[in-house]
PDB file of C-alpha atoms in Angstrom:
ATOM      1  CA  UNK A   1     -59.355 -19.065 -43.653  1.00 66.00           C
ATOM      2  CA  UNK A   2     -57.852 -15.783 -44.077  1.00 73.00           C
ATOM      3  CA  UNK A   3     -58.978 -14.162 -40.961  1.00 76.00           C
ATOM      4  CA  UNK A   4     -58.109 -17.297 -39.036  1.00 71.00           C
ATOM      5  CA  UNK A   5     -54.693 -17.077 -40.283  1.00 74.00           C
ATOM      6  CA  UNK A   6     -53.913 -13.487 -39.465  1.00 77.00           C
ATOM      7  CA  UNK A   7     -55.429 -14.118 -35.872  1.00 77.00           C
ATOM      8  CA  UNK A   8     -53.165 -16.956 -35.283  1.00 75.00           C
ATOM      9  CA  UNK A   9     -50.196 -15.165 -36.578  1.00 78.00           C
ATOM     10  CA  UNK A  10     -51.054 -12.450 -33.888  1.00 81.00           C
ATOM     11  CA  UNK A  11     -50.910 -15.109 -31.019  1.00 80.00           C
ATOM     12  CA  UNK A  12     -47.241 -15.625 -32.154  1.00 80.00           C
ATOM     13  CA  UNK A  13     -46.356 -12.333 -30.147  1.00 82.00           C
ATOM     14  CA  UNK A  14     -47.416 -13.035 -27.220  1.00 85.00           C
ATOM     15  CA  UNK A  15     -46.010 -16.747 -26.964  1.00 84.00           C
ATOM     16  CA  UNK A  16     -42.790 -15.840 -28.346  1.00 83.00           C
ATOM     17  CA  UNK A  17     -42.466 -12.975 -25.683  1.00 85.00           C
ATOM     18  CA  UNK A  18     -43.266 -15.455 -22.866  1.00 87.00           C
ATOM     19  CA  UNK A  19     -40.954 -17.664 -24.403  1.00 84.00           C
ATOM     20  CA  UNK A  20     -38.306 -15.528 -24.268  1.00 85.00           C
ATOM     21  CA  UNK A  21     -39.023 -14.261 -21.168  1.00 86.00           C
ATOM     22  CA  UNK A  22     -38.867 -17.560 -19.671  1.00 85.00           C
ATOM     23  CA  UNK A  23     -35.945 -18.800 -21.706  1.00 83.00           C
ATOM     24  CA  UNK A  24     -33.278 -15.755 -20.472  1.00 83.00           C
ATOM     25  CA  UNK A  25     -34.925 -16.388 -16.520  1.00 83.00           C
ATOM     26  CA  UNK A  26     -33.977 -20.017 -16.762  1.00 82.00           C
ATOM     27  CA  UNK A  27     -30.580 -19.826 -18.827  1.00 80.00           C
ATOM     28  CA  UNK A  28     -29.224 -17.127 -16.341  1.00 78.00           C
ATOM     29  CA  UNK A  29     -30.300 -19.273 -13.038  1.00 78.00           C
ATOM     30  CA  UNK A  30     -27.596 -21.834 -14.332  1.00 75.00           C
ATOM     31  CA  UNK A  31     -24.464 -21.902 -12.288  1.00 75.00           C
ATOM     32  CA  UNK A  32     -21.537 -20.362 -14.134  1.00 72.00           C
ATOM     33  CA  UNK A  33     -19.982 -17.121 -15.381  1.00 74.00           C
ATOM     34  CA  UNK A  34     -19.216 -16.596 -19.379  1.00 78.00           C
ATOM     35  CA  UNK A  35     -16.255 -14.422 -18.788  1.00 77.00           C
ATOM     36  CA  UNK A  36     -14.650 -17.458 -16.482  1.00 72.00           C
ATOM     37  CA  UNK A  37     -15.846 -19.769 -19.279  1.00 74.00           C
ATOM     38  CA  UNK A  38     -13.913 -17.650 -21.662  1.00 75.00           C
ATOM     39  CA  UNK A  39     -11.130 -16.668 -19.874  1.00 75.00           C
ATOM     40  CA  UNK A  40     -10.436 -19.942 -18.086  1.00 72.00           C
ATOM     41  CA  UNK A  41     -10.621 -20.166 -14.037  1.00 70.00           C
ATOM     42  CA  UNK A  42      -6.853 -19.039 -13.733  1.00 74.00           C
ATOM     43  CA  UNK A  43      -7.908 -15.815 -15.199  1.00 71.00           C
ATOM     44  CA  UNK A  44      -7.566 -12.814 -12.607  1.00 76.00           C
ATOM     45  CA  UNK A  45     -10.456 -10.887 -11.191  1.00 78.00           C
ATOM     46  CA  UNK A  46      -9.481  -7.925 -13.009  1.00 80.00           C
ATOM     47  CA  UNK A  47      -9.694  -9.514 -16.539  1.00 81.00           C
ATOM     48  CA  UNK A  48     -13.071 -10.816 -15.610  1.00 76.00           C
ATOM     49  CA  UNK A  49     -14.355  -7.620 -14.651  1.00 81.00           C
ATOM     50  CA  UNK A  50     -13.072  -6.129 -17.936  1.00 83.00           C
ATOM     51  CA  UNK A  51     -14.596  -8.971 -20.131  1.00 77.00           C
ATOM     52  CA  UNK A  52     -17.921  -8.889 -18.357  1.00 76.00           C
ATOM     53  CA  UNK A  53     -17.911  -4.964 -19.145  1.00 81.00           C
ATOM     54  CA  UNK A  54     -17.096  -5.618 -22.760  1.00 79.00           C
ATOM     55  CA  UNK A  55     -20.024  -8.160 -23.252  1.00 75.00           C
ATOM     56  CA  UNK A  56     -22.157  -6.267 -20.893  1.00 77.00           C
ATOM     57  CA  UNK A  57     -22.530  -9.074 -18.297  1.00 76.00           C
ATOM     58  CA  UNK A  58     -21.813  -6.529 -15.289  1.00 77.00           C
ATOM     59  CA  UNK A  59     -25.293  -4.779 -16.386  1.00 80.00           C
ATOM     60  CA  UNK A  60     -28.619  -5.550 -14.263  1.00 81.00           C
ATOM     61  CA  UNK A  61     -30.660  -8.453 -15.602  1.00 80.00           C
ATOM     62  CA  UNK A  62     -32.976  -6.374 -16.524  1.00 83.00           C
ATOM     63  CA  UNK A  63     -30.889  -4.047 -18.967  1.00 84.00           C
ATOM     64  CA  UNK A  64     -29.980  -7.069 -20.315  1.00 82.00           C
ATOM     65  CA  UNK A  65     -33.202  -8.423 -20.937  1.00 84.00           C
ATOM     66  CA  UNK A  66     -34.072  -5.315 -22.825  1.00 85.00           C
ATOM     67  CA  UNK A  67     -31.048  -5.257 -25.142  1.00 81.00           C
ATOM     68  CA  UNK A  68     -31.618  -8.740 -26.124  1.00 80.00           C
ATOM     69  CA  UNK A  69     -35.185  -7.898 -26.790  1.00 82.00           C
ATOM     70  CA  UNK A  70     -34.271  -5.079 -28.747  1.00 81.00           C
ATOM     71  CA  UNK A  71     -31.939  -7.086 -31.163  1.00 76.00           C
ATOM     72  CA  UNK A  72     -34.496  -9.896 -31.186  1.00 79.00           C
ATOM     73  CA  UNK A  73     -36.850  -7.122 -32.735  1.00 77.00           C
ATOM     74  CA  UNK A  74     -34.379  -5.860 -35.031  1.00 75.00           C
ATOM     75  CA  UNK A  75     -34.535  -9.802 -36.310  1.00 72.00           C
ATOM     76  CA  UNK A  76     -30.325 -10.765 -35.393  1.00 74.00           C
ATOM     77  CA  UNK A  77     -31.274 -12.145 -31.977  1.00 78.00           C
ATOM     78  CA  UNK A  78     -27.876 -10.719 -30.686  1.00 77.00           C
ATOM     79  CA  UNK A  79     -24.019 -11.745 -31.105  1.00 80.00           C
ATOM     80  CA  UNK A  80     -22.843 -14.808 -29.642  1.00 82.00           C
ATOM     81  CA  UNK A  81     -20.301 -13.885 -26.205  1.00 81.00           C
ATOM     82  CA  UNK A  82     -17.502 -16.388 -28.164  1.00 80.00           C
ATOM     83  CA  UNK A  83     -16.004 -13.778 -31.595  1.00 74.00           C
ATOM     84  CA  UNK A  84     -19.413 -11.759 -31.577  1.00 75.00           C
ATOM     85  CA  UNK A  85     -20.897 -13.664 -34.379  1.00 82.00           C
ATOM     86  CA  UNK A  86     -24.728 -12.968 -35.105  1.00 84.00           C
ATOM     87  CA  UNK A  87     -26.732 -15.571 -33.648  1.00 85.00           C
ATOM     88  CA  UNK A  88     -29.044 -15.777 -36.640  1.00 85.00           C
ATOM     89  CA  UNK A  89     -25.922 -16.779 -38.731  1.00 86.00           C
ATOM     90  CA  UNK A  90     -25.087 -19.353 -36.607  1.00 86.00           C
ATOM     91  CA  UNK A  91     -28.702 -21.018 -37.034  1.00 86.00           C
ATOM     92  CA  UNK A  92     -29.172 -20.428 -40.607  1.00 87.00           C
ATOM     93  CA  UNK A  93     -25.785 -22.376 -40.650  1.00 86.00           C
ATOM     94  CA  UNK A  94     -26.700 -24.964 -38.406  1.00 86.00           C
ATOM     95  CA  UNK A  95     -30.492 -25.103 -39.473  1.00 85.00           C
ATOM     96  CA  UNK A  96     -30.020 -27.446 -42.892  1.00 85.00           C
ATOM     97  CA  UNK A  97     -28.580 -30.247 -41.228  1.00 86.00           C
ATOM     98  CA  UNK A  98     -31.250 -30.128 -38.309  1.00 86.00           C
ATOM     99  CA  UNK A  99     -34.086 -29.686 -41.127  1.00 85.00           C
ATOM    100  CA  UNK A 100     -32.787 -32.590 -43.083  1.00 86.00           C
ATOM    101  CA  UNK A 101     -32.665 -35.335 -40.465  1.00 87.00           C
ATOM    102  CA  UNK A 102     -36.379 -33.779 -39.071  1.00 85.00           C
ATOM    103  CA  UNK A 103     -37.619 -34.462 -42.602  1.00 85.00           C
ATOM    104  CA  UNK A 104     -35.970 -37.538 -43.818  1.00 88.00           C
ATOM    105  CA  UNK A 105     -37.449 -39.119 -40.274  1.00 87.00           C
ATOM    106  CA  UNK A 106     -40.791 -37.835 -40.730  1.00 86.00           C
ATOM    107  CA  UNK A 107     -40.392 -39.373 -44.466  1.00 88.00           C
ATOM    108  CA  UNK A 108     -39.131 -42.781 -42.805  1.00 89.00           C
ATOM    109  CA  UNK A 109     -41.810 -43.082 -39.938  1.00 85.00           C
ATOM    110  CA  UNK A 110     -44.465 -42.527 -42.629  1.00 86.00           C
ATOM    111  CA  UNK A 111     -42.744 -45.115 -44.764  1.00 88.00           C
ATOM    112  CA  UNK A 112     -42.804 -47.650 -41.677  1.00 86.00           C
ATOM    113  CA  UNK A 113     -46.104 -46.493 -40.234  1.00 83.00           C
ATOM    114  CA  UNK A 114     -48.537 -46.295 -42.950  1.00 84.00           C
ATOM    115  CA  UNK A 115     -48.193 -49.794 -44.573  1.00 85.00           C
ATOM    116  CA  UNK A 116     -48.168 -51.204 -40.773  1.00 84.00           C
ATOM    117  CA  UNK A 117     -51.099 -49.427 -40.211  1.00 82.00           C
ATOM    118  CA  UNK A 118     -53.422 -50.147 -42.874  1.00 82.00           C
ATOM    119  CA  UNK A 119     -52.438 -54.043 -42.644  1.00 82.00           C
ATOM    120  CA  UNK A 120     -52.924 -53.675 -38.909  1.00 81.00           C
ATOM    121  CA  UNK A 121     -56.569 -52.322 -39.511  1.00 80.00           C
ATOM    122  CA  UNK A 122     -57.132 -54.491 -42.433  1.00 79.00           C
ATOM    123  CA  UNK A 123     -56.582 -57.694 -40.542  1.00 79.00           C
ATOM    124  CA  UNK A 124     -57.204 -56.929 -36.885  1.00 77.00           C
ATOM    125  CA  UNK A 125     -55.820 -59.830 -34.361  1.00 77.00           C
ATOM    126  CA  UNK A 126     -53.977 -61.319 -36.931  1.00 80.00           C
ATOM    127  CA  UNK A 127     -50.137 -62.050 -36.941  1.00 79.00           C
ATOM    128  CA  UNK A 128     -49.868 -58.928 -38.707  1.00 77.00           C
ATOM    129  CA  UNK A 129     -51.545 -56.890 -36.277  1.00 76.00           C
ATOM    130  CA  UNK A 130     -49.703 -58.769 -33.299  1.00 79.00           C
ATOM    131  CA  UNK A 131     -46.301 -57.837 -35.088  1.00 79.00           C
ATOM    132  CA  UNK A 132     -47.338 -54.460 -35.353  1.00 75.00           C
ATOM    133  CA  UNK A 133     -48.471 -53.750 -31.677  1.00 78.00           C
ATOM    134  CA  UNK A 134     -45.082 -55.577 -30.583  1.00 80.00           C
ATOM    135  CA  UNK A 135     -43.093 -53.274 -32.846  1.00 76.00           C
ATOM    136  CA  UNK A 136     -44.682 -50.146 -31.989  1.00 76.00           C
ATOM    137  CA  UNK A 137     -44.676 -50.906 -28.226  1.00 78.00           C
ATOM    138  CA  UNK A 138     -40.623 -51.630 -28.642  1.00 76.00           C
ATOM    139  CA  UNK A 139     -40.369 -48.190 -30.587  1.00 72.00           C
ATOM    140  CA  UNK A 140     -42.361 -45.956 -28.097  1.00 72.00           C
ATOM    141  CA  UNK A 141     -40.528 -47.794 -24.975  1.00 75.00           C
ATOM    142  CA  UNK A 142     -37.132 -47.557 -25.651  1.00 76.00           C
ATOM    143  CA  UNK A 143     -34.892 -44.630 -25.738  1.00 77.00           C
ATOM    144  CA  UNK A 144     -33.754 -42.891 -28.673  1.00 77.00           C
ATOM    145  CA  UNK A 145     -30.540 -42.717 -27.388  1.00 78.00           C
ATOM    146  CA  UNK A 146     -30.319 -46.560 -26.689  1.00 81.00           C
ATOM    147  CA  UNK A 147     -30.902 -47.006 -30.165  1.00 82.00           C
ATOM    148  CA  UNK A 148     -28.534 -44.942 -30.931  1.00 83.00           C
ATOM    149  CA  UNK A 149     -25.732 -46.365 -29.257  1.00 84.00           C
ATOM    150  CA  UNK A 150     -27.235 -49.946 -30.380  1.00 86.00           C
ATOM    151  CA  UNK A 151     -26.874 -48.703 -34.028  1.00 86.00           C
ATOM    152  CA  UNK A 152     -23.343 -47.413 -33.387  1.00 86.00           C
ATOM    153  CA  UNK A 153     -22.624 -50.999 -32.325  1.00 86.00           C
ATOM    154  CA  UNK A 154     -24.128 -53.055 -34.517  1.00 86.00           C
ATOM    155  CA  UNK A 155     -23.678 -50.803 -38.019  1.00 85.00           C
ATOM    156  CA  UNK A 156     -20.472 -48.797 -37.204  1.00 83.00           C
ATOM    157  CA  UNK A 157     -18.309 -51.054 -34.757  1.00 83.00           C
ATOM    158  CA  UNK A 158     -19.358 -54.498 -35.732  1.00 86.00           C
ATOM    159  CA  UNK A 159     -20.097 -54.880 -39.567  1.00 84.00           C
ATOM    160  CA  UNK A 160     -18.943 -51.681 -40.352  1.00 82.00           C
ATOM    161  CA  UNK A 161     -21.370 -50.230 -42.611  1.00 86.00           C
ATOM    162  CA  UNK A 162     -21.816 -46.751 -41.894  1.00 84.00           C
ATOM    163  CA  UNK A 163     -19.693 -44.404 -39.974  1.00 83.00           C
ATOM    164  CA  UNK A 164     -20.384 -43.765 -36.514  1.00 79.00           C
ATOM    165  CA  UNK A 165     -19.789 -39.647 -36.275  1.00 80.00           C
ATOM    166  CA  UNK A 166     -19.187 -37.296 -38.865  1.00 77.00           C
ATOM    167  CA  UNK A 167     -21.332 -35.204 -41.536  1.00 79.00           C
ATOM    168  CA  UNK A 168     -21.144 -34.413 -45.402  1.00 81.00           C
ATOM    169  CA  UNK A 169     -23.118 -31.538 -47.000  1.00 78.00           C
ATOM    170  CA  UNK A 170     -25.065 -32.149 -49.634  1.00 78.00           C
ATOM    171  CA  UNK A 171     -22.930 -30.035 -52.000  1.00 78.00           C
ATOM    172  CA  UNK A 172     -20.303 -32.830 -51.903  1.00 81.00           C
ATOM    173  CA  UNK A 173     -22.695 -35.321 -53.013  1.00 79.00           C
ATOM    174  CA  UNK A 174     -25.696 -36.719 -52.312  1.00 85.00           C
ATOM    175  CA  UNK A 175     -24.994 -39.986 -51.978  1.00 83.00           C
ATOM    176  CA  UNK A 176     -22.120 -39.493 -49.248  1.00 84.00           C
ATOM    177  CA  UNK A 177     -24.611 -37.169 -47.517  1.00 82.00           C
ATOM    178  CA  UNK A 178     -27.350 -39.689 -46.793  1.00 86.00           C
ATOM    179  CA  UNK A 179     -24.756 -42.274 -46.244  1.00 86.00           C
ATOM    180  CA  UNK A 180     -23.244 -40.653 -43.252  1.00 84.00           C
ATOM    181  CA  UNK A 181     -27.471 -39.882 -41.957  1.00 85.00           C
ATOM    182  CA  UNK A 182     -28.711 -43.601 -41.815  1.00 86.00           C
ATOM    183  CA  UNK A 183     -28.329 -44.070 -38.328  1.00 87.00           C
ATOM    184  CA  UNK A 184     -29.454 -40.878 -37.107  1.00 88.00           C
ATOM    185  CA  UNK A 185     -32.580 -40.810 -39.043  1.00 88.00           C
ATOM    186  CA  UNK A 186     -33.597 -44.091 -38.079  1.00 88.00           C
ATOM    187  CA  UNK A 187     -32.864 -43.635 -34.660  1.00 86.00           C
ATOM    188  CA  UNK A 188     -35.399 -40.894 -34.800  1.00 85.00           C
ATOM    189  CA  UNK A 189     -37.461 -42.088 -36.924  1.00 84.00           C
ATOM    190  CA  UNK A 190     -38.588 -45.280 -34.748  1.00 83.00           C
ATOM    191  CA  UNK A 191     -40.833 -43.590 -31.786  1.00 81.00           C
ATOM    192  CA  UNK A 192     -42.537 -41.644 -34.377  1.00 82.00           C
ATOM    193  CA  UNK A 193     -43.475 -44.732 -36.304  1.00 83.00           C
ATOM    194  CA  UNK A 194     -44.403 -46.313 -33.365  1.00 82.00           C
ATOM    195  CA  UNK A 195     -46.952 -43.944 -32.718  1.00 81.00           C
ATOM    196  CA  UNK A 196     -48.252 -43.105 -35.870  1.00 82.00           C
ATOM    197  CA  UNK A 197     -48.873 -46.634 -36.718  1.00 82.00           C
ATOM    198  CA  UNK A 198     -51.036 -47.277 -33.482  1.00 82.00           C
ATOM    199  CA  UNK A 199     -52.817 -43.968 -34.180  1.00 81.00           C
ATOM    200  CA  UNK A 200     -53.348 -45.028 -37.796  1.00 82.00           C
ATOM    201  CA  UNK A 201     -54.700 -48.382 -37.106  1.00 82.00           C
ATOM    202  CA  UNK A 202     -57.114 -47.045 -34.393  1.00 80.00           C
ATOM    203  CA  UNK A 203     -58.783 -44.614 -36.621  1.00 81.00           C
ATOM    204  CA  UNK A 204     -58.528 -47.440 -39.734  1.00 80.00           C
ATOM    205  CA  UNK A 205     -60.269 -49.761 -37.804  1.00 81.00           C
ATOM    206  CA  UNK A 206     -63.377 -46.840 -36.680  1.00 81.00           C
ATOM    207  CA  UNK A 207     -63.335 -45.778 -40.296  1.00 80.00           C
ATOM    208  CA  UNK A 208     -63.790 -49.295 -42.048  1.00 77.00           C
ATOM    209  CA  UNK A 209     -66.752 -49.757 -39.967  1.00 78.00           C
ATOM    210  CA  UNK A 210     -68.560 -46.806 -41.630  1.00 78.00           C
ATOM    211  CA  UNK A 211     -71.712 -47.419 -43.906  1.00 79.00           C
ATOM    212  CA  UNK A 212     -69.872 -45.346 -46.594  1.00 79.00           C
ATOM    213  CA  UNK A 213     -66.913 -48.190 -46.565  1.00 76.00           C
ATOM    214  CA  UNK A 214     -69.737 -50.839 -46.612  1.00 78.00           C
ATOM    215  CA  UNK A 215     -71.591 -49.216 -49.867  1.00 78.00           C
ATOM    216  CA  UNK A 216     -68.195 -48.758 -51.362  1.00 78.00           C
ATOM    217  CA  UNK A 217     -67.616 -52.571 -50.974  1.00 77.00           C
ATOM    218  CA  UNK A 218     -70.885 -53.394 -51.778  1.00 80.00           C
ATOM    219  CA  UNK A 219     -70.787 -51.460 -55.413  1.00 77.00           C
ATOM    220  CA  UNK A 220     -67.648 -53.869 -56.222  1.00 77.00           C
ATOM    221  CA  UNK A 221     -64.922 -51.518 -55.651  1.00 77.00           C
ATOM    222  CA  UNK A 222     -61.677 -52.805 -55.537  1.00 81.00           C
ATOM    223  CA  UNK A 223     -59.921 -53.455 -51.978  1.00 76.00           C
ATOM    224  CA  UNK A 224     -56.932 -51.487 -52.419  1.00 77.00           C
ATOM    225  CA  UNK A 225     -59.351 -48.283 -53.421  1.00 77.00           C
ATOM    226  CA  UNK A 226     -61.690 -48.923 -50.301  1.00 77.00           C
ATOM    227  CA  UNK A 227     -58.587 -48.645 -47.862  1.00 78.00           C
ATOM    228  CA  UNK A 228     -56.472 -45.834 -49.840  1.00 76.00           C
ATOM    229  CA  UNK A 229     -59.065 -43.526 -51.361  1.00 75.00           C
ATOM    230  CA  UNK A 230     -62.166 -44.153 -48.386  1.00 73.00           C
ATOM    231  CA  UNK A 231     -60.263 -44.971 -45.679  1.00 76.00           C
ATOM    232  CA  UNK A 232     -56.822 -43.735 -45.690  1.00 77.00           C
ATOM    233  CA  UNK A 233     -58.190 -40.012 -46.458  1.00 74.00           C
ATOM    234  CA  UNK A 234     -60.545 -40.240 -43.875  1.00 75.00           C
ATOM    235  CA  UNK A 235     -58.131 -41.774 -41.160  1.00 77.00           C
ATOM    236  CA  UNK A 236     -54.860 -40.114 -41.935  1.00 78.00           C
ATOM    237  CA  UNK A 237     -55.787 -36.222 -40.223  1.00 76.00           C
ATOM    238  CA  UNK A 238     -55.107 -37.324 -36.775  1.00 75.00           C
ATOM    239  CA  UNK A 239     -51.513 -39.068 -37.907  1.00 78.00           C
ATOM    240  CA  UNK A 240     -50.833 -35.583 -39.405  1.00 76.00           C
ATOM    241  CA  UNK A 241     -51.768 -34.060 -36.039  1.00 75.00           C
ATOM    242  CA  UNK A 242     -49.449 -36.242 -34.650  1.00 75.00           C
ATOM    243  CA  UNK A 243     -46.589 -35.325 -36.853  1.00 75.00           C
ATOM    244  CA  UNK A 244     -47.231 -31.698 -35.932  1.00 71.00           C
ATOM    245  CA  UNK A 245     -46.855 -32.200 -32.658  1.00 70.00           C
ATOM    246  CA  UNK A 246     -43.670 -34.575 -33.556  1.00 72.00           C
ATOM    247  CA  UNK A 247     -41.863 -31.473 -34.348  1.00 70.00           C
ATOM    248  CA  UNK A 248     -41.491 -30.173 -31.095  1.00 66.00           C
ATOM    249  CA  UNK A 249     -39.480 -33.673 -30.325  1.00 66.00           C
ATOM    250  CA  UNK A 250     -37.520 -34.025 -33.165  1.00 73.00           C
ATOM    251  CA  UNK A 251     -36.232 -30.855 -32.363  1.00 69.00           C
ATOM    252  CA  UNK A 252     -35.529 -32.063 -28.804  1.00 65.00           C
ATOM    253  CA  UNK A 253     -34.202 -35.344 -30.057  1.00 66.00           C
ATOM    254  CA  UNK A 254     -32.026 -33.556 -32.473  1.00 72.00           C
ATOM    255  CA  UNK A 255     -29.815 -32.565 -29.221  1.00 76.00           C
ATOM    256  CA  UNK A 256     -28.889 -35.918 -28.550  1.00 79.00           C
ATOM    257  CA  UNK A 257     -28.954 -37.285 -31.918  1.00 84.00           C
ATOM    258  CA  UNK A 258     -26.475 -34.896 -32.936  1.00 82.00           C
ATOM    259  CA  UNK A 259     -24.014 -34.950 -30.096  1.00 81.00           C
ATOM    260  CA  UNK A 260     -24.081 -39.088 -30.338  1.00 83.00           C
ATOM    261  CA  UNK A 261     -23.717 -38.739 -34.130  1.00 85.00           C
ATOM    262  CA  UNK A 262     -21.286 -35.540 -33.962  1.00 82.00           C
ATOM    263  CA  UNK A 263     -23.842 -33.621 -36.756  1.00 84.00           C
ATOM    264  CA  UNK A 264     -23.082 -29.881 -36.448  1.00 85.00           C
ATOM    265  CA  UNK A 265     -26.776 -29.042 -36.507  1.00 84.00           C
ATOM    266  CA  UNK A 266     -28.720 -26.666 -33.957  1.00 83.00           C
ATOM    267  CA  UNK A 267     -28.886 -29.573 -31.404  1.00 81.00           C
ATOM    268  CA  UNK A 268     -25.475 -29.553 -30.935  1.00 83.00           C
ATOM    269  CA  UNK A 269     -25.353 -25.469 -31.317  1.00 85.00           C
ATOM    270  CA  UNK A 270     -27.981 -25.126 -28.546  1.00 84.00           C
ATOM    271  CA  UNK A 271     -25.980 -27.625 -26.222  1.00 83.00           C
ATOM    272  CA  UNK A 272     -22.489 -26.172 -26.383  1.00 83.00           C
ATOM    273  CA  UNK A 273     -24.257 -22.687 -25.814  1.00 84.00           C
ATOM    274  CA  UNK A 274     -25.510 -24.218 -22.634  1.00 83.00           C
ATOM    275  CA  UNK A 275     -22.142 -25.496 -21.549  1.00 81.00           C
ATOM    276  CA  UNK A 276     -20.375 -22.598 -22.466  1.00 80.00           C
ATOM    277  CA  UNK A 277     -22.936 -20.029 -20.824  1.00 81.00           C
ATOM    278  CA  UNK A 278     -23.731 -18.280 -24.287  1.00 82.00           C
ATOM    279  CA  UNK A 279     -26.578 -16.842 -23.226  1.00 83.00           C
ATOM    280  CA  UNK A 280     -27.516 -15.080 -26.707  1.00 84.00           C
ATOM    281  CA  UNK A 281     -27.153 -18.183 -28.663  1.00 86.00           C
ATOM    282  CA  UNK A 282     -29.325 -20.399 -26.259  1.00 85.00           C
ATOM    283  CA  UNK A 283     -32.056 -17.590 -26.070  1.00 85.00           C
ATOM    284  CA  UNK A 284     -31.777 -17.221 -30.000  1.00 85.00           C
ATOM    285  CA  UNK A 285     -32.105 -20.760 -30.630  1.00 85.00           C
ATOM    286  CA  UNK A 286     -34.704 -21.775 -28.446  1.00 84.00           C
ATOM    287  CA  UNK A 287     -37.120 -18.851 -29.347  1.00 85.00           C
ATOM    288  CA  UNK A 288     -36.450 -20.040 -33.528  1.00 84.00           C
ATOM    289  CA  UNK A 289     -37.206 -23.336 -32.241  1.00 82.00           C
ATOM    290  CA  UNK A 290     -40.347 -22.246 -30.858  1.00 82.00           C
ATOM    291  CA  UNK A 291     -40.763 -20.549 -33.536  1.00 82.00           C
ATOM    292  CA  UNK A 292     -40.671 -23.629 -35.736  1.00 81.00           C
ATOM    293  CA  UNK A 293     -43.176 -25.527 -33.278  1.00 81.00           C
ATOM    294  CA  UNK A 294     -45.770 -22.652 -33.432  1.00 81.00           C
ATOM    295  CA  UNK A 295     -45.581 -22.563 -37.577  1.00 82.00           C
ATOM    296  CA  UNK A 296     -45.959 -26.218 -38.062  1.00 79.00           C
ATOM    297  CA  UNK A 297     -49.220 -26.260 -35.985  1.00 77.00           C
ATOM    298  CA  UNK A 298     -50.434 -23.255 -38.067  1.00 80.00           C
ATOM    299  CA  UNK A 299     -49.818 -25.149 -41.149  1.00 80.00           C
ATOM    300  CA  UNK A 300     -51.284 -28.548 -39.978  1.00 75.00           C
ATOM    301  CA  UNK A 301     -54.683 -26.704 -38.867  1.00 75.00           C
ATOM    302  CA  UNK A 302     -54.550 -25.153 -42.754  1.00 76.00           C
ATOM    303  CA  UNK A 303     -53.746 -28.543 -44.068  1.00 74.00           C
ATOM    304  CA  UNK A 304     -56.385 -29.981 -42.255  1.00 71.00           C
ATOM    305  CA  UNK A 305     -59.018 -27.795 -43.983  1.00 69.00           C
ATOM    306  CA  UNK A 306     -57.533 -28.641 -47.376  1.00 70.00           C
ATOM    307  CA  UNK A 307     -57.857 -32.333 -46.806  1.00 65.00           C
ATOM    308  CA  UNK A 308     -61.313 -32.586 -45.186  1.00 63.00           C
ATOM    309  CA  UNK A 309     -63.646 -29.569 -46.772  1.00 62.00           C
ATOM    310  CA  UNK A 310     -65.989 -29.996 -43.872  1.00 62.00           C
ATOM    311  CA  UNK A 311     -63.535 -28.262 -41.575  1.00 60.00           C
ATOM    312  CA  UNK A 312     -64.152 -24.436 -41.437  1.00 60.00           C
ATOM    313  CA  UNK A 313     -62.398 -21.996 -39.248  1.00 56.00           C
ATOM    314  CA  UNK A 314     -64.127 -18.850 -38.204  1.00 56.00           C
TER     315      UNK A 314
END
């Protein structure tokens, strides 16, 4: 396992380099000049040229790339074009918001999908199974932004149970913090729960048809123990894989969710950076998100080996 993890970590280097090249090239293809954005469209050409020289934007793209690569290797991702604030500092400031809504969305999706998938597999083709299929189909088909807008209209505008906008840090009270995150977390978790419940149902149906399940029942083991100890434990592995892959979707969905609900997270940070043509911030946040996805996939593989002793990595 140690040698496997070491090789996977070494693979992070070429993958991260490719991500840096792709992101750097793509953001520079976006029309617009950061100097014009900072100074305004009425700025004189001389003022624009002076600012470009100050920010290093007058250098060839190859020189700008290697300057950014040098900053990245030093671990600071460069400095924002607006105020010269270190990009890493901006990421660390915004990360807790995105991390909290992502973790809460995963937990809520599991709280919905696990009982729904288990019950549907326990009683296939029953009304519980059909209801679960309908919920899963609706959750997978409805866009996240549409769910967010419907939640705002129903729970904020109509009945006024939850605030439509805003964010309260944990330091100001966990109750107020969670109160402002109810709608964003629900909007993020529904598509996850839909996919997880359908996958869990399929895996549970396959596991429950195995001989060892029939033997456990024949020995008089309680049905709850059969479902949880033998069924769920063996059927949960593909669901864990899905959760690992969904981390990328969560980070991407955070861009929309944080914009709709005005949450000061990484999604809003990268969106504002794209609009402002803040190249170092875009490159830094995308690289950080990519590294998070790579690390999450590695963590899923390690968890696999702990949950299933039959899995061995060489």
